[in-house]
mmCIF file with all atom_site columns, C-alpha atoms and ligand atoms in Angstrom:
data_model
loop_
_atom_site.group_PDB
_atom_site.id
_atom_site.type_symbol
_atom_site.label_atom_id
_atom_site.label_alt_id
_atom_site.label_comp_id
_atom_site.label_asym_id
_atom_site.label_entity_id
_atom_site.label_seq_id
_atom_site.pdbx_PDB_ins_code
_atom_site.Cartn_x
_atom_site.Cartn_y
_atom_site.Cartn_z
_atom_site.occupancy
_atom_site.B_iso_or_equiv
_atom_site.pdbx_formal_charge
_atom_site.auth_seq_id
_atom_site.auth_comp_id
_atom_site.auth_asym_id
_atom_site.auth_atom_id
_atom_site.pdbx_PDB_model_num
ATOM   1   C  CA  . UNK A 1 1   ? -5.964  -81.418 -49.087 1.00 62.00 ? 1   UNK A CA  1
ATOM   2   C  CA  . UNK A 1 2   ? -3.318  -79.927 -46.651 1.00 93.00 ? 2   UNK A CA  1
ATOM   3   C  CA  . UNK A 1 3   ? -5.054  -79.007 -43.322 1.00 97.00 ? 3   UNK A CA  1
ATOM   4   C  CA  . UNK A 1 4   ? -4.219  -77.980 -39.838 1.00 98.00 ? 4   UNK A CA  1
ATOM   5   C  CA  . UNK A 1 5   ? -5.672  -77.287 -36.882 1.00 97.00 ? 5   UNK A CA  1
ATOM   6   C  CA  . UNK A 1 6   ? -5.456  -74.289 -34.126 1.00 98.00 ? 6   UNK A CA  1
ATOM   7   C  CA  . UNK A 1 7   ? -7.168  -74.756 -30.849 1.00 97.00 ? 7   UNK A CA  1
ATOM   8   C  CA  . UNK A 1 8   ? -10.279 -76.193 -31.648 1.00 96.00 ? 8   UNK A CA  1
ATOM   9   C  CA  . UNK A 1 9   ? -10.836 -75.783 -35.392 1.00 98.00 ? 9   UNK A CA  1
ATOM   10  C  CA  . UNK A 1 10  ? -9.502  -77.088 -38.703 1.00 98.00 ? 10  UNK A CA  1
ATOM   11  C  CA  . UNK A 1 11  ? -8.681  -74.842 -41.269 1.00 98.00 ? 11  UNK A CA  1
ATOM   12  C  CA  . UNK A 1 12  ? -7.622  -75.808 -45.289 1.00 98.00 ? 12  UNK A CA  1
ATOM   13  C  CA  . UNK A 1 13  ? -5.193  -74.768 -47.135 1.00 98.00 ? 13  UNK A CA  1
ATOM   14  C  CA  . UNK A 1 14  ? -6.349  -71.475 -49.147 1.00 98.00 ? 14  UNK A CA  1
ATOM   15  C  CA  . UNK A 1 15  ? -3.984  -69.631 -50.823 1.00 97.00 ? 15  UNK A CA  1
ATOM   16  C  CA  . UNK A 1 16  ? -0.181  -70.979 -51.388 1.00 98.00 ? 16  UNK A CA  1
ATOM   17  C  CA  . UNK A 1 17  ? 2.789   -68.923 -50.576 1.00 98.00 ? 17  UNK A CA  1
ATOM   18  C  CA  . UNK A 1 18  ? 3.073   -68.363 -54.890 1.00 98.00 ? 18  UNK A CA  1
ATOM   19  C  CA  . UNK A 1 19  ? -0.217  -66.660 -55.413 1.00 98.00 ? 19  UNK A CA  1
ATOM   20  C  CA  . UNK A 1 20  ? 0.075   -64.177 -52.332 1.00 98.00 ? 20  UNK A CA  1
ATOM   21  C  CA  . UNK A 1 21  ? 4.070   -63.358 -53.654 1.00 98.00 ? 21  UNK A CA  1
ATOM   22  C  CA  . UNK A 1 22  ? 2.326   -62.212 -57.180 1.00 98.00 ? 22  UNK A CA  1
ATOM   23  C  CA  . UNK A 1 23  ? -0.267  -60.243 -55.504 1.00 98.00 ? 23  UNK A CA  1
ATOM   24  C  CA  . UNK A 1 24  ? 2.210   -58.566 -53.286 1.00 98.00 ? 24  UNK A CA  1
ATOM   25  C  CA  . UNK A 1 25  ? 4.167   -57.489 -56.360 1.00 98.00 ? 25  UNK A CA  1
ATOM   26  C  CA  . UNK A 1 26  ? 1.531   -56.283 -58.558 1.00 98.00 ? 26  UNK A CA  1
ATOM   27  C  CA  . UNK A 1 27  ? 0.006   -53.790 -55.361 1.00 98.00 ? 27  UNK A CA  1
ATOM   28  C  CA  . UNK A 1 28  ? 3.774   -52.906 -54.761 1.00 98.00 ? 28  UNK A CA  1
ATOM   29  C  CA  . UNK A 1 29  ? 4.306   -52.222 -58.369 1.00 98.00 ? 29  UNK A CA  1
ATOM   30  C  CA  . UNK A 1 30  ? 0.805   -49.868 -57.741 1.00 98.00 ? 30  UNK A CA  1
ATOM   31  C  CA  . UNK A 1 31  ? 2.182   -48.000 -55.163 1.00 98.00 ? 31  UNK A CA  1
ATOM   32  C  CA  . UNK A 1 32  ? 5.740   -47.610 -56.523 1.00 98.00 ? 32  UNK A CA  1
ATOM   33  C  CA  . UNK A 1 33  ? 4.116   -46.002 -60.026 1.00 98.00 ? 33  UNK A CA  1
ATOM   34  C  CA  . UNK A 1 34  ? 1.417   -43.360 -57.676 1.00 98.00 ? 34  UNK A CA  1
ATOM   35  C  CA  . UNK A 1 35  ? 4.257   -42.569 -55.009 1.00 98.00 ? 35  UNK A CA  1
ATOM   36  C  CA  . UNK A 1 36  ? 7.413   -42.052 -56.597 1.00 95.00 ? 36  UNK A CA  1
ATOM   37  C  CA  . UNK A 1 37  ? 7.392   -38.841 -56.437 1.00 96.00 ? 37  UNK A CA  1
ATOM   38  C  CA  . UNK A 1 38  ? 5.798   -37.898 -53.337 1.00 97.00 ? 38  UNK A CA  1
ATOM   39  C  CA  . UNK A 1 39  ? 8.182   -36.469 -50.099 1.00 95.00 ? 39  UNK A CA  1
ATOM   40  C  CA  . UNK A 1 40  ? 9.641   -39.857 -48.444 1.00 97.00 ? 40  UNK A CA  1
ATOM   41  C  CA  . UNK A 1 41  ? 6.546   -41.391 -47.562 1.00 98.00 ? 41  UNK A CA  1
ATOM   42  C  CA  . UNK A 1 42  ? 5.597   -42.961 -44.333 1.00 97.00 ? 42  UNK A CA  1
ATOM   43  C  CA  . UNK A 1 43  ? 4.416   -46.514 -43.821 1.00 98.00 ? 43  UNK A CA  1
ATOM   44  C  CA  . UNK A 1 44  ? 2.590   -47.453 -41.047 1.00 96.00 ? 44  UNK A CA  1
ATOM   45  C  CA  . UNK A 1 45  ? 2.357   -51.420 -40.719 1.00 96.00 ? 45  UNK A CA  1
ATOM   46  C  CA  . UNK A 1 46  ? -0.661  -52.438 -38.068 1.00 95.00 ? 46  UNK A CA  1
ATOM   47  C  CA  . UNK A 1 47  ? 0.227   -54.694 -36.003 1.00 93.00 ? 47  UNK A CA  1
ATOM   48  C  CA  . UNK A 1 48  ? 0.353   -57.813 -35.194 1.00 93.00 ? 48  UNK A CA  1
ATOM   49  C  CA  . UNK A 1 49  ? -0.932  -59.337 -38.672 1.00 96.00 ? 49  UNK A CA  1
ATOM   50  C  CA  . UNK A 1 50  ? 0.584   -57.505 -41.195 1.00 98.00 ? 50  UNK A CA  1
ATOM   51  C  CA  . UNK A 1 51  ? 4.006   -58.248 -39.915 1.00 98.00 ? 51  UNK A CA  1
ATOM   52  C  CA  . UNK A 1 52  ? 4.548   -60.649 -42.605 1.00 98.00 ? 52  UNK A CA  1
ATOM   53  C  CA  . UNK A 1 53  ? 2.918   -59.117 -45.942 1.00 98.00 ? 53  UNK A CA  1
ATOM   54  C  CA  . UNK A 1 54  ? 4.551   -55.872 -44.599 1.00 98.00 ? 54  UNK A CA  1
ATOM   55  C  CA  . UNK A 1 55  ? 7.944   -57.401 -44.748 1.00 98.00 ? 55  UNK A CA  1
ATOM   56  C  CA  . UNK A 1 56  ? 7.288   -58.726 -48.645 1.00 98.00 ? 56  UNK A CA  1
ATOM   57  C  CA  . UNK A 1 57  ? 5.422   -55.419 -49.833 1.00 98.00 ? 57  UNK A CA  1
ATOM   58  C  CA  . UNK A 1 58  ? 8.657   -53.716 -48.610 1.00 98.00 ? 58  UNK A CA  1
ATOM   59  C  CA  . UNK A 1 59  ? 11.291  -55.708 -50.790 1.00 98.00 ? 59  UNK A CA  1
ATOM   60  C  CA  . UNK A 1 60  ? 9.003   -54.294 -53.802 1.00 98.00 ? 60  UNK A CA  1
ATOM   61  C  CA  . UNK A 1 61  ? 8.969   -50.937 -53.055 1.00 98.00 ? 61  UNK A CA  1
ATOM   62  C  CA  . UNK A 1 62  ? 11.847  -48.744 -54.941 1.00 98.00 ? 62  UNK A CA  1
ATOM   63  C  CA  . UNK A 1 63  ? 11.612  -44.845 -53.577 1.00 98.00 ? 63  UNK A CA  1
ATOM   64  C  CA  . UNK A 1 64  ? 12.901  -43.701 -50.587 1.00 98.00 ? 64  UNK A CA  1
ATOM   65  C  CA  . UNK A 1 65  ? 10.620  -44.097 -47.620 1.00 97.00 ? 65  UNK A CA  1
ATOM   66  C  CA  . UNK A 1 66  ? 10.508  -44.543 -43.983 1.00 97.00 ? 66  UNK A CA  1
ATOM   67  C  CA  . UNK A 1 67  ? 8.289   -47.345 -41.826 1.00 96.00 ? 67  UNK A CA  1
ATOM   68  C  CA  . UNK A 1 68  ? 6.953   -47.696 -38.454 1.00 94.00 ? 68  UNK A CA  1
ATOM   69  C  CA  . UNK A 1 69  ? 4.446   -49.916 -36.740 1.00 93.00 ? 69  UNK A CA  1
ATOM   70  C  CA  . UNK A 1 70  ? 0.854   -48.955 -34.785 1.00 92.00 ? 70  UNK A CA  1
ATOM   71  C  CA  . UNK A 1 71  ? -0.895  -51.623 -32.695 1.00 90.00 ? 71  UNK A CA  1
ATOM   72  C  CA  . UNK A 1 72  ? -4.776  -51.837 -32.300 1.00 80.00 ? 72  UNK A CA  1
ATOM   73  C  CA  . UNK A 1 73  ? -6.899  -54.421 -31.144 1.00 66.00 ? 73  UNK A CA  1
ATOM   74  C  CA  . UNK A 1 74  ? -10.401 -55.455 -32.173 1.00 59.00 ? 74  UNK A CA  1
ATOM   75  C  CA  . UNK A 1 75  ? -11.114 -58.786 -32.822 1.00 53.00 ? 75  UNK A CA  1
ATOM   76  C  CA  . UNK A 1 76  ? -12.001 -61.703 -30.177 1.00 53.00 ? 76  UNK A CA  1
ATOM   77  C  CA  . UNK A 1 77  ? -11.684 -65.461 -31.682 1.00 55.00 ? 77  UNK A CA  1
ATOM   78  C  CA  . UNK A 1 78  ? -13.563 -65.652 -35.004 1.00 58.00 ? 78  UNK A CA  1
ATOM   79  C  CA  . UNK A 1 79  ? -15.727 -62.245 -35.146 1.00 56.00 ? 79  UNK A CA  1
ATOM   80  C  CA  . UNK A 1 80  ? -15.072 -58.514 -34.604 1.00 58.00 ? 80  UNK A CA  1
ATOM   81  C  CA  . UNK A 1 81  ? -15.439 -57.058 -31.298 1.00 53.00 ? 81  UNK A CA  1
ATOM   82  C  CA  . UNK A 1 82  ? -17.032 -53.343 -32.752 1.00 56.00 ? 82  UNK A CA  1
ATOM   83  C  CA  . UNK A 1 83  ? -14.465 -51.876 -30.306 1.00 58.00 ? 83  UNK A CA  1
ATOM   84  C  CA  . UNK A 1 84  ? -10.589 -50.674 -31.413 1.00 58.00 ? 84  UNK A CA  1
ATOM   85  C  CA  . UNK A 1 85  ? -8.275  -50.450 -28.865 1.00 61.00 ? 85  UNK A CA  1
ATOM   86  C  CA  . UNK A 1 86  ? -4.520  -48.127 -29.048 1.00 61.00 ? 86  UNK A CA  1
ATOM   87  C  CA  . UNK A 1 87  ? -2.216  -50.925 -27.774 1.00 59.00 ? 87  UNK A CA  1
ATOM   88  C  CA  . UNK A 1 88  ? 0.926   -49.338 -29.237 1.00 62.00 ? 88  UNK A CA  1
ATOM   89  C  CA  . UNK A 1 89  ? 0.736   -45.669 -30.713 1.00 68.00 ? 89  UNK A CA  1
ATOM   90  C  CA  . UNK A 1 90  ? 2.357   -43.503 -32.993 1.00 81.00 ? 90  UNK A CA  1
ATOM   91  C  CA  . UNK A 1 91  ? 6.210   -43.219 -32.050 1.00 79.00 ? 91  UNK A CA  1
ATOM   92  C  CA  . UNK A 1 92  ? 6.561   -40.853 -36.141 1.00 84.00 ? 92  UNK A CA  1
ATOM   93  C  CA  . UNK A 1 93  ? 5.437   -38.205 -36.997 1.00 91.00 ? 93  UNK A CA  1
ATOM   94  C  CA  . UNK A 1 94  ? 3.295   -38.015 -39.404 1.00 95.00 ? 94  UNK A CA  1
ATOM   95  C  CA  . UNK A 1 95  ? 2.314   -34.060 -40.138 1.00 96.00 ? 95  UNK A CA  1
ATOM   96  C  CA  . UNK A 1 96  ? 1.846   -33.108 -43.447 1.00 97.00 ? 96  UNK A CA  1
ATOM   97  C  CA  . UNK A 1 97  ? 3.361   -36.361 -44.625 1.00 97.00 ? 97  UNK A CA  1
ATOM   98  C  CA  . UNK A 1 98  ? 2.292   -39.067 -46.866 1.00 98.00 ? 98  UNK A CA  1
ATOM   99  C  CA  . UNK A 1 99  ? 1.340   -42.244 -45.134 1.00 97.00 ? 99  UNK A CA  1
ATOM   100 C  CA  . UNK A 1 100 ? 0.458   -45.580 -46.247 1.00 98.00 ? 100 UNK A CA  1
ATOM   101 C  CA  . UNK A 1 101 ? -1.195  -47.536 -43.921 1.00 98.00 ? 101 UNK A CA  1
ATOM   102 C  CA  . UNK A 1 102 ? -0.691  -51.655 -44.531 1.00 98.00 ? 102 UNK A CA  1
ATOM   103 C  CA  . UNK A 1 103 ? -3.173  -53.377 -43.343 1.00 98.00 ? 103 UNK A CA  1
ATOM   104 C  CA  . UNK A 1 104 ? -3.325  -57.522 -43.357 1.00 98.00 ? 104 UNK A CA  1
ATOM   105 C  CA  . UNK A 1 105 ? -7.212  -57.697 -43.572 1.00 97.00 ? 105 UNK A CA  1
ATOM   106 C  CA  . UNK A 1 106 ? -9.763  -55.036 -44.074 1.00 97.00 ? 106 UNK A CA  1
ATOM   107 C  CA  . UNK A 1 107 ? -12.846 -56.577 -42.460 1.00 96.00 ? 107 UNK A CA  1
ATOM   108 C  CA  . UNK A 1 108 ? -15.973 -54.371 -41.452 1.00 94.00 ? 108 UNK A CA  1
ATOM   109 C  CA  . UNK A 1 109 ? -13.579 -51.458 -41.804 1.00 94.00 ? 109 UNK A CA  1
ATOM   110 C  CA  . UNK A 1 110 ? -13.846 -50.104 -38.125 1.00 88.00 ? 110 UNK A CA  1
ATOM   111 C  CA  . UNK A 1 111 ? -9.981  -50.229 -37.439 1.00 89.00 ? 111 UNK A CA  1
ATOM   112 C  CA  . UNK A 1 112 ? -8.816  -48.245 -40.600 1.00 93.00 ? 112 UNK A CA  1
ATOM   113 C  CA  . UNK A 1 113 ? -11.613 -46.148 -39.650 1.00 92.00 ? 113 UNK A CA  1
ATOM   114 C  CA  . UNK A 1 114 ? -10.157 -45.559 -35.981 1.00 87.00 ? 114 UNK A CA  1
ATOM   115 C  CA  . UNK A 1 115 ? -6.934  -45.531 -37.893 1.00 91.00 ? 115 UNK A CA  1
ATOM   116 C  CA  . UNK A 1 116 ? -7.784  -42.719 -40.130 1.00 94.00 ? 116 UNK A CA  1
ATOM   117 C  CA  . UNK A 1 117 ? -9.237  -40.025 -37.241 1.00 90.00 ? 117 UNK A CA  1
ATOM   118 C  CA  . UNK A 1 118 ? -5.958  -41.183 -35.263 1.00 89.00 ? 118 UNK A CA  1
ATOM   119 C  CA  . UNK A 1 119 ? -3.572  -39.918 -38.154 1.00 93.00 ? 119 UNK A CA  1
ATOM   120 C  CA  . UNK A 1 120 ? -5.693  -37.145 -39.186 1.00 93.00 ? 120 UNK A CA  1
ATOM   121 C  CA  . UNK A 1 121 ? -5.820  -35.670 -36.037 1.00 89.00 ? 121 UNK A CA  1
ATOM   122 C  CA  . UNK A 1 122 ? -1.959  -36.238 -35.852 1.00 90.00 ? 122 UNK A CA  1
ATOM   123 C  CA  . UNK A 1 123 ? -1.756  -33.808 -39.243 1.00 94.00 ? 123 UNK A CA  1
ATOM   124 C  CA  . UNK A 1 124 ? -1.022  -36.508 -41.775 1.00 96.00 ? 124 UNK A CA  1
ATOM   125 C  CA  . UNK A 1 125 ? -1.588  -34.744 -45.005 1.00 96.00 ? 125 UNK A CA  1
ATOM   126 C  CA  . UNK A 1 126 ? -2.335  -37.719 -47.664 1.00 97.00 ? 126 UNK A CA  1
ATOM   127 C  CA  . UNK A 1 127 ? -3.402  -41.144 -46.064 1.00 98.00 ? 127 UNK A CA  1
ATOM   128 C  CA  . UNK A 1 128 ? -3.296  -44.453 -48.192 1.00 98.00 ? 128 UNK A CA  1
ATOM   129 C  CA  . UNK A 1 129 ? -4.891  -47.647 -47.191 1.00 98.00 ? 129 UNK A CA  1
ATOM   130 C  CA  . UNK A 1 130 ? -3.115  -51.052 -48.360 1.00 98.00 ? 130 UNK A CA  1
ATOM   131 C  CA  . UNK A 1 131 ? -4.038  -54.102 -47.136 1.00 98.00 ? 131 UNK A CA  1
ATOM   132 C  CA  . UNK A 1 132 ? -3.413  -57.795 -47.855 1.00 98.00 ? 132 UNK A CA  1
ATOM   133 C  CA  . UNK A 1 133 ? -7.130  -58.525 -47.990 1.00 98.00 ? 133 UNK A CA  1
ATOM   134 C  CA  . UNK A 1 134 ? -10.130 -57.080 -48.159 1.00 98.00 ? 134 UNK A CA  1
ATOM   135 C  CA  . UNK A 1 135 ? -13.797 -58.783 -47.775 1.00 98.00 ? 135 UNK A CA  1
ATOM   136 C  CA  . UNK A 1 136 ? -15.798 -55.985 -49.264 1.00 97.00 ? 136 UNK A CA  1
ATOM   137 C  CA  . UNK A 1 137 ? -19.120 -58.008 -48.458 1.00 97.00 ? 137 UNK A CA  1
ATOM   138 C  CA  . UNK A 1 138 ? -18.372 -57.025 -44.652 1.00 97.00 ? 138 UNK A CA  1
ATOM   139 C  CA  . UNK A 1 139 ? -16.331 -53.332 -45.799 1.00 97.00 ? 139 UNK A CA  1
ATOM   140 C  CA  . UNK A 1 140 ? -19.305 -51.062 -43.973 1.00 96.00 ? 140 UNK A CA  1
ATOM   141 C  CA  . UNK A 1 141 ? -16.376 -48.063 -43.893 1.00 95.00 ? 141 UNK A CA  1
ATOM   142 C  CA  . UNK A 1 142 ? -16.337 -44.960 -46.394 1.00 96.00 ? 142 UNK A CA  1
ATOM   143 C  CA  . UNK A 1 143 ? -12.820 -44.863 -46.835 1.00 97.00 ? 143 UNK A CA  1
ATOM   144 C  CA  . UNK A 1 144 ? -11.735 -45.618 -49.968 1.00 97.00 ? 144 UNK A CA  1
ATOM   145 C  CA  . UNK A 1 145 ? -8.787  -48.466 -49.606 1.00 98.00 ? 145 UNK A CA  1
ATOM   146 C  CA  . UNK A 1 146 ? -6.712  -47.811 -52.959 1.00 98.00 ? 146 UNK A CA  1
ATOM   147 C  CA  . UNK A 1 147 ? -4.320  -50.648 -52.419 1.00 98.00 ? 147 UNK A CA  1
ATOM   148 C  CA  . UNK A 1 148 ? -5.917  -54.208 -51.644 1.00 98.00 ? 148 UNK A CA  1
ATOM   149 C  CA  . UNK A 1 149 ? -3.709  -57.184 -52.867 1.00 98.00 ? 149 UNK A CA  1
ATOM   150 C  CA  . UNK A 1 150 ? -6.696  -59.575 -52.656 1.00 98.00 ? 150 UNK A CA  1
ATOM   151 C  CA  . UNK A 1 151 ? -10.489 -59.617 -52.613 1.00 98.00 ? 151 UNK A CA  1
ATOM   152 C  CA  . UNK A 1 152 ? -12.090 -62.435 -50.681 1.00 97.00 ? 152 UNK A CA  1
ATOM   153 C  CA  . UNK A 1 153 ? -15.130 -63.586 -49.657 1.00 96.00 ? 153 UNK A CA  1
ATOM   154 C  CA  . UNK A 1 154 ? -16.559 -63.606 -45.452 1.00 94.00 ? 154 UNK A CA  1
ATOM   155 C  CA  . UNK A 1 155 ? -14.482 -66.503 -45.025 1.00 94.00 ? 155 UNK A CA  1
ATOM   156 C  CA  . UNK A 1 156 ? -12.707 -66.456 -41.974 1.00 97.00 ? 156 UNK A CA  1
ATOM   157 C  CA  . UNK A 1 157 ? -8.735  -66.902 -42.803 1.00 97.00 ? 157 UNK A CA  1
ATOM   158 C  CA  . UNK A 1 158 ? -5.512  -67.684 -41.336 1.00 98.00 ? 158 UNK A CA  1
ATOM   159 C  CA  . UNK A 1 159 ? -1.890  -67.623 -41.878 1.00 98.00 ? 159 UNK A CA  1
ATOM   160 C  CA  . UNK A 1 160 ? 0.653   -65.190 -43.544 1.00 98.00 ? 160 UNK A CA  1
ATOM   161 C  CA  . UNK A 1 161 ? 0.108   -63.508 -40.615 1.00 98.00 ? 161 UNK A CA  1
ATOM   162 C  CA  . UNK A 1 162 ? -3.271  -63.648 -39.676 1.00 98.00 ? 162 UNK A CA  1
ATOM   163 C  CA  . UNK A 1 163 ? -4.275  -65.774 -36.479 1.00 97.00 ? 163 UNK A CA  1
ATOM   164 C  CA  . UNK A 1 164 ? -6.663  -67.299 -34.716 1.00 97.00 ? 164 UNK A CA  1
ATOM   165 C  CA  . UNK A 1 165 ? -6.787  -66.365 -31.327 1.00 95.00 ? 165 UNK A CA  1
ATOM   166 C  CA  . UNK A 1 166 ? -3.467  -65.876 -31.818 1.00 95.00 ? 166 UNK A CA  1
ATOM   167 C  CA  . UNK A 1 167 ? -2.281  -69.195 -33.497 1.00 98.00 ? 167 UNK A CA  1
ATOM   168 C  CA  . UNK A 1 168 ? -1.603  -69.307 -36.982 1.00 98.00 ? 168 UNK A CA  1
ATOM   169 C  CA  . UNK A 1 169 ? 0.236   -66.144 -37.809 1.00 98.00 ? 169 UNK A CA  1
ATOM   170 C  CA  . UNK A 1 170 ? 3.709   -68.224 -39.003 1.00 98.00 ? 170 UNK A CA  1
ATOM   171 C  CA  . UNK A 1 171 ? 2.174   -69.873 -42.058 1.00 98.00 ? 171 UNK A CA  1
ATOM   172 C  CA  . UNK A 1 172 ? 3.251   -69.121 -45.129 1.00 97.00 ? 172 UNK A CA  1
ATOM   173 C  CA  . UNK A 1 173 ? 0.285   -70.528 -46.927 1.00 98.00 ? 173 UNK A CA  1
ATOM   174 C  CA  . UNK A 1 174 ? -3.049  -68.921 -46.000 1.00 98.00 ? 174 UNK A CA  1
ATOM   175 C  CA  . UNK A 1 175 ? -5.745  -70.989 -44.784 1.00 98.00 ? 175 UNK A CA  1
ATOM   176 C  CA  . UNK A 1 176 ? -9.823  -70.525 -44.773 1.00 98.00 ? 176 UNK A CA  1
ATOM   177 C  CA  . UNK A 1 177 ? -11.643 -72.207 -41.600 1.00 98.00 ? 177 UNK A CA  1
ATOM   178 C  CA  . UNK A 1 178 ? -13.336 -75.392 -42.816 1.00 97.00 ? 178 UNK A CA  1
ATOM   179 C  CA  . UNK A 1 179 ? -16.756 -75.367 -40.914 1.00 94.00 ? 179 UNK A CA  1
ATOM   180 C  CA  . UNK A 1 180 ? -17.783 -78.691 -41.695 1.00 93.00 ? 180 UNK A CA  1
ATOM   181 C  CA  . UNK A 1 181 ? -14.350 -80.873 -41.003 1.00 93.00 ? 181 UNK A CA  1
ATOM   182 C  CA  . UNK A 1 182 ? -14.589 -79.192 -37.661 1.00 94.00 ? 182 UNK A CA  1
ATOM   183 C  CA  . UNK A 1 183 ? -17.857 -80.329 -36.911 1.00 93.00 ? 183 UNK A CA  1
ATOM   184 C  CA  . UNK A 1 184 ? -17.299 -83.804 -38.705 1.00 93.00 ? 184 UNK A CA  1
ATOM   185 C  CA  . UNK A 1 185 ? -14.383 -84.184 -35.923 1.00 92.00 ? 185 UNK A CA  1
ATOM   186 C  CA  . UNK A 1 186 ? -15.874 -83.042 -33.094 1.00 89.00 ? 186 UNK A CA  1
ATOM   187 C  CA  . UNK A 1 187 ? -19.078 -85.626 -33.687 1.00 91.00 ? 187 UNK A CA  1
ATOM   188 C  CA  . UNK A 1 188 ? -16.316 -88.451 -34.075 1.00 88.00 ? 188 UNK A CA  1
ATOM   189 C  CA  . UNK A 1 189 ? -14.594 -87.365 -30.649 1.00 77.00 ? 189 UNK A CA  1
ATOM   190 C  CA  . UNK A 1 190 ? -17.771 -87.024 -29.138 1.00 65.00 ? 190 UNK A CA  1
ATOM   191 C  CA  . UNK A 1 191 ? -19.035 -90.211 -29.944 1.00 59.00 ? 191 UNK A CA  1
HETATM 192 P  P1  . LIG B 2 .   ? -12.110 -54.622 -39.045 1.00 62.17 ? 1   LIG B P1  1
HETATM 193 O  O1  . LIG B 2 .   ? -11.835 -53.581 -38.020 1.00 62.17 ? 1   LIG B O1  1
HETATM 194 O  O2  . LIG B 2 .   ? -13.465 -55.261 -38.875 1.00 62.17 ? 1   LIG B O2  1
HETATM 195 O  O3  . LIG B 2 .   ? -11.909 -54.142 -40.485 1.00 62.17 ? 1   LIG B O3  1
HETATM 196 O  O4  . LIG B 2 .   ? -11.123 -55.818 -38.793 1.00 62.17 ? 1   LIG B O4  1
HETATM 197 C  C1  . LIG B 2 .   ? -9.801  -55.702 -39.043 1.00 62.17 ? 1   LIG B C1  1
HETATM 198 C  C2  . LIG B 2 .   ? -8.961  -56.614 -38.181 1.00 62.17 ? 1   LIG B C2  1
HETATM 199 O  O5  . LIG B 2 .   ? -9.659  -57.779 -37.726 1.00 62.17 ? 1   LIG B O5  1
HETATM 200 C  C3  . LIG B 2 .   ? -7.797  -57.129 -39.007 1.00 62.17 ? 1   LIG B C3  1
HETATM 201 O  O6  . LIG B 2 .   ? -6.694  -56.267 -38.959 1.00 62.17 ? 1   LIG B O6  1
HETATM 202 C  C4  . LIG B 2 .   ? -7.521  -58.483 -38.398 1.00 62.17 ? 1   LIG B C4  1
HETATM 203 O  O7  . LIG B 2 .   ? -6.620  -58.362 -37.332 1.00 62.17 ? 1   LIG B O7  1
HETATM 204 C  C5  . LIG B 2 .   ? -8.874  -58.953 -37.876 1.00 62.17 ? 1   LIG B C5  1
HETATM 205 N  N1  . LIG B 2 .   ? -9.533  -59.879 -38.862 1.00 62.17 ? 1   LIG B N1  1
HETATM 206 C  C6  . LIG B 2 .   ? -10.553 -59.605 -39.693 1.00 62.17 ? 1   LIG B C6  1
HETATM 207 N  N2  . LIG B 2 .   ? -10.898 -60.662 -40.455 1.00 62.17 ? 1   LIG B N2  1
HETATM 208 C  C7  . LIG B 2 .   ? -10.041 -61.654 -40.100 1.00 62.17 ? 1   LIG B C7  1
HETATM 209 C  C8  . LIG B 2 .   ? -9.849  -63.019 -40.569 1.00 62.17 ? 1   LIG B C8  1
HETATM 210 O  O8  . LIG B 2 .   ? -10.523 -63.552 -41.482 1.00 62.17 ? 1   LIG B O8  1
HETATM 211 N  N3  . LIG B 2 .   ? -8.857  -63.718 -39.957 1.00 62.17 ? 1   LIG B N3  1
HETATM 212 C  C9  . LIG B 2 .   ? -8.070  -63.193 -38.971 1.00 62.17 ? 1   LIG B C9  1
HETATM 213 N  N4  . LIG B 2 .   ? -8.193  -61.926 -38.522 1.00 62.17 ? 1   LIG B N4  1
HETATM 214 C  C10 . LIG B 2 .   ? -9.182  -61.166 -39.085 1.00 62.17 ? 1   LIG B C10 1
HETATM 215 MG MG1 . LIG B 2 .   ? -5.011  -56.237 -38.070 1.00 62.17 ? 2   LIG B MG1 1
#
């Protein structure tokens, strides 16, 4: 099974490029049949992660629309921090306007939750949440997130995108830590 590693864990292969393409179509093809008529939405791709399912979703959308980007910060290594940080703010606006937020991973929820008093408070009028993948074990939010390509489990994943402590994010494939390899190799370099 195709593995690699970043810094000092070993991750396997996941999810192939394929799979995530037909995903990305069939939440595009969601949004392109709830928004067509709606005033030239806005969507607002978080960065850094969902540079790359941003990019696809885009090529599948078919009404006029405009998109910008919005950088927070909340994760350290493997686990959430609790804490969202405004890196890179809104440069749109966004009052009275449609938005669709895309997302790469919706986790315990606390940065579309951040996300969502930052745009309401900017006047947004109808805010969507899209994201790549969601782990609704760990979703503790009460924001309803109409447009998730993918459910997963807690697993901790990389790729597409998505990093690990900032390695990673090129990948096309998407790749789920693997626990026990990492332990098996560190006992073998120990030894
Ligand atoms: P939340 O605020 O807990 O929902 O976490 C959302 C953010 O944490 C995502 O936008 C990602 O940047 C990061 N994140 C959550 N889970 C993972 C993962 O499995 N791999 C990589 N990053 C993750
Ligand atoms: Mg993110």
């Amino acid at each position: 099974m195709k593995r690699i590693q970043l810094h000092d864990k070993i991750f396997r292969l996941y999810m192939p490029h394929e799979d995530i393409q037909t995903a990305v179509k069939n939440v595009a093809e969601k949004i392109n049949n709830d928004l067509k008529d709606a005033d030239t939405p806005l969507f607002i791709g978080v960065l850094t992660g969902s540079f790359m399912f941003l990019s696809d979703l885009m090529k599948n959308i078919n009404f006029p629309c405009e998109i910008c980007f919005i950088r927070l910060a909340s994760y350290e290594g493997t686990s959430s921090t609790g804490k969202v940080k405004q890196l890179l703010g809104l440069t749109q606006n966004v009052k009275n306007r449609t938005v669709v937020v895309v997302e790469d991973i919706v986790d315990t929820g606390g940065t579309i939750t951040e996300l969502d008093n930052i745009l309401k408070d900017a006047g947004a009028k109808d805010i969507k949440y899209c994201t790549l993948l969601l782990k609704p074990d760990n979703y503790k939010g009460h924001i309803d997130v109409q447009y998730p390509a993918l459910q997963i489990p807690r697993d901790f994943i990389v790729g597409y995108g998505l990093d690990y402590d900032q390695l990673g994010r090129q990948y096309k494939d998407i790749y789920v830590l693997d626990e026990d390899e990492t332990e098996r190799r560190k006992s073998i370099n120990v030894r």
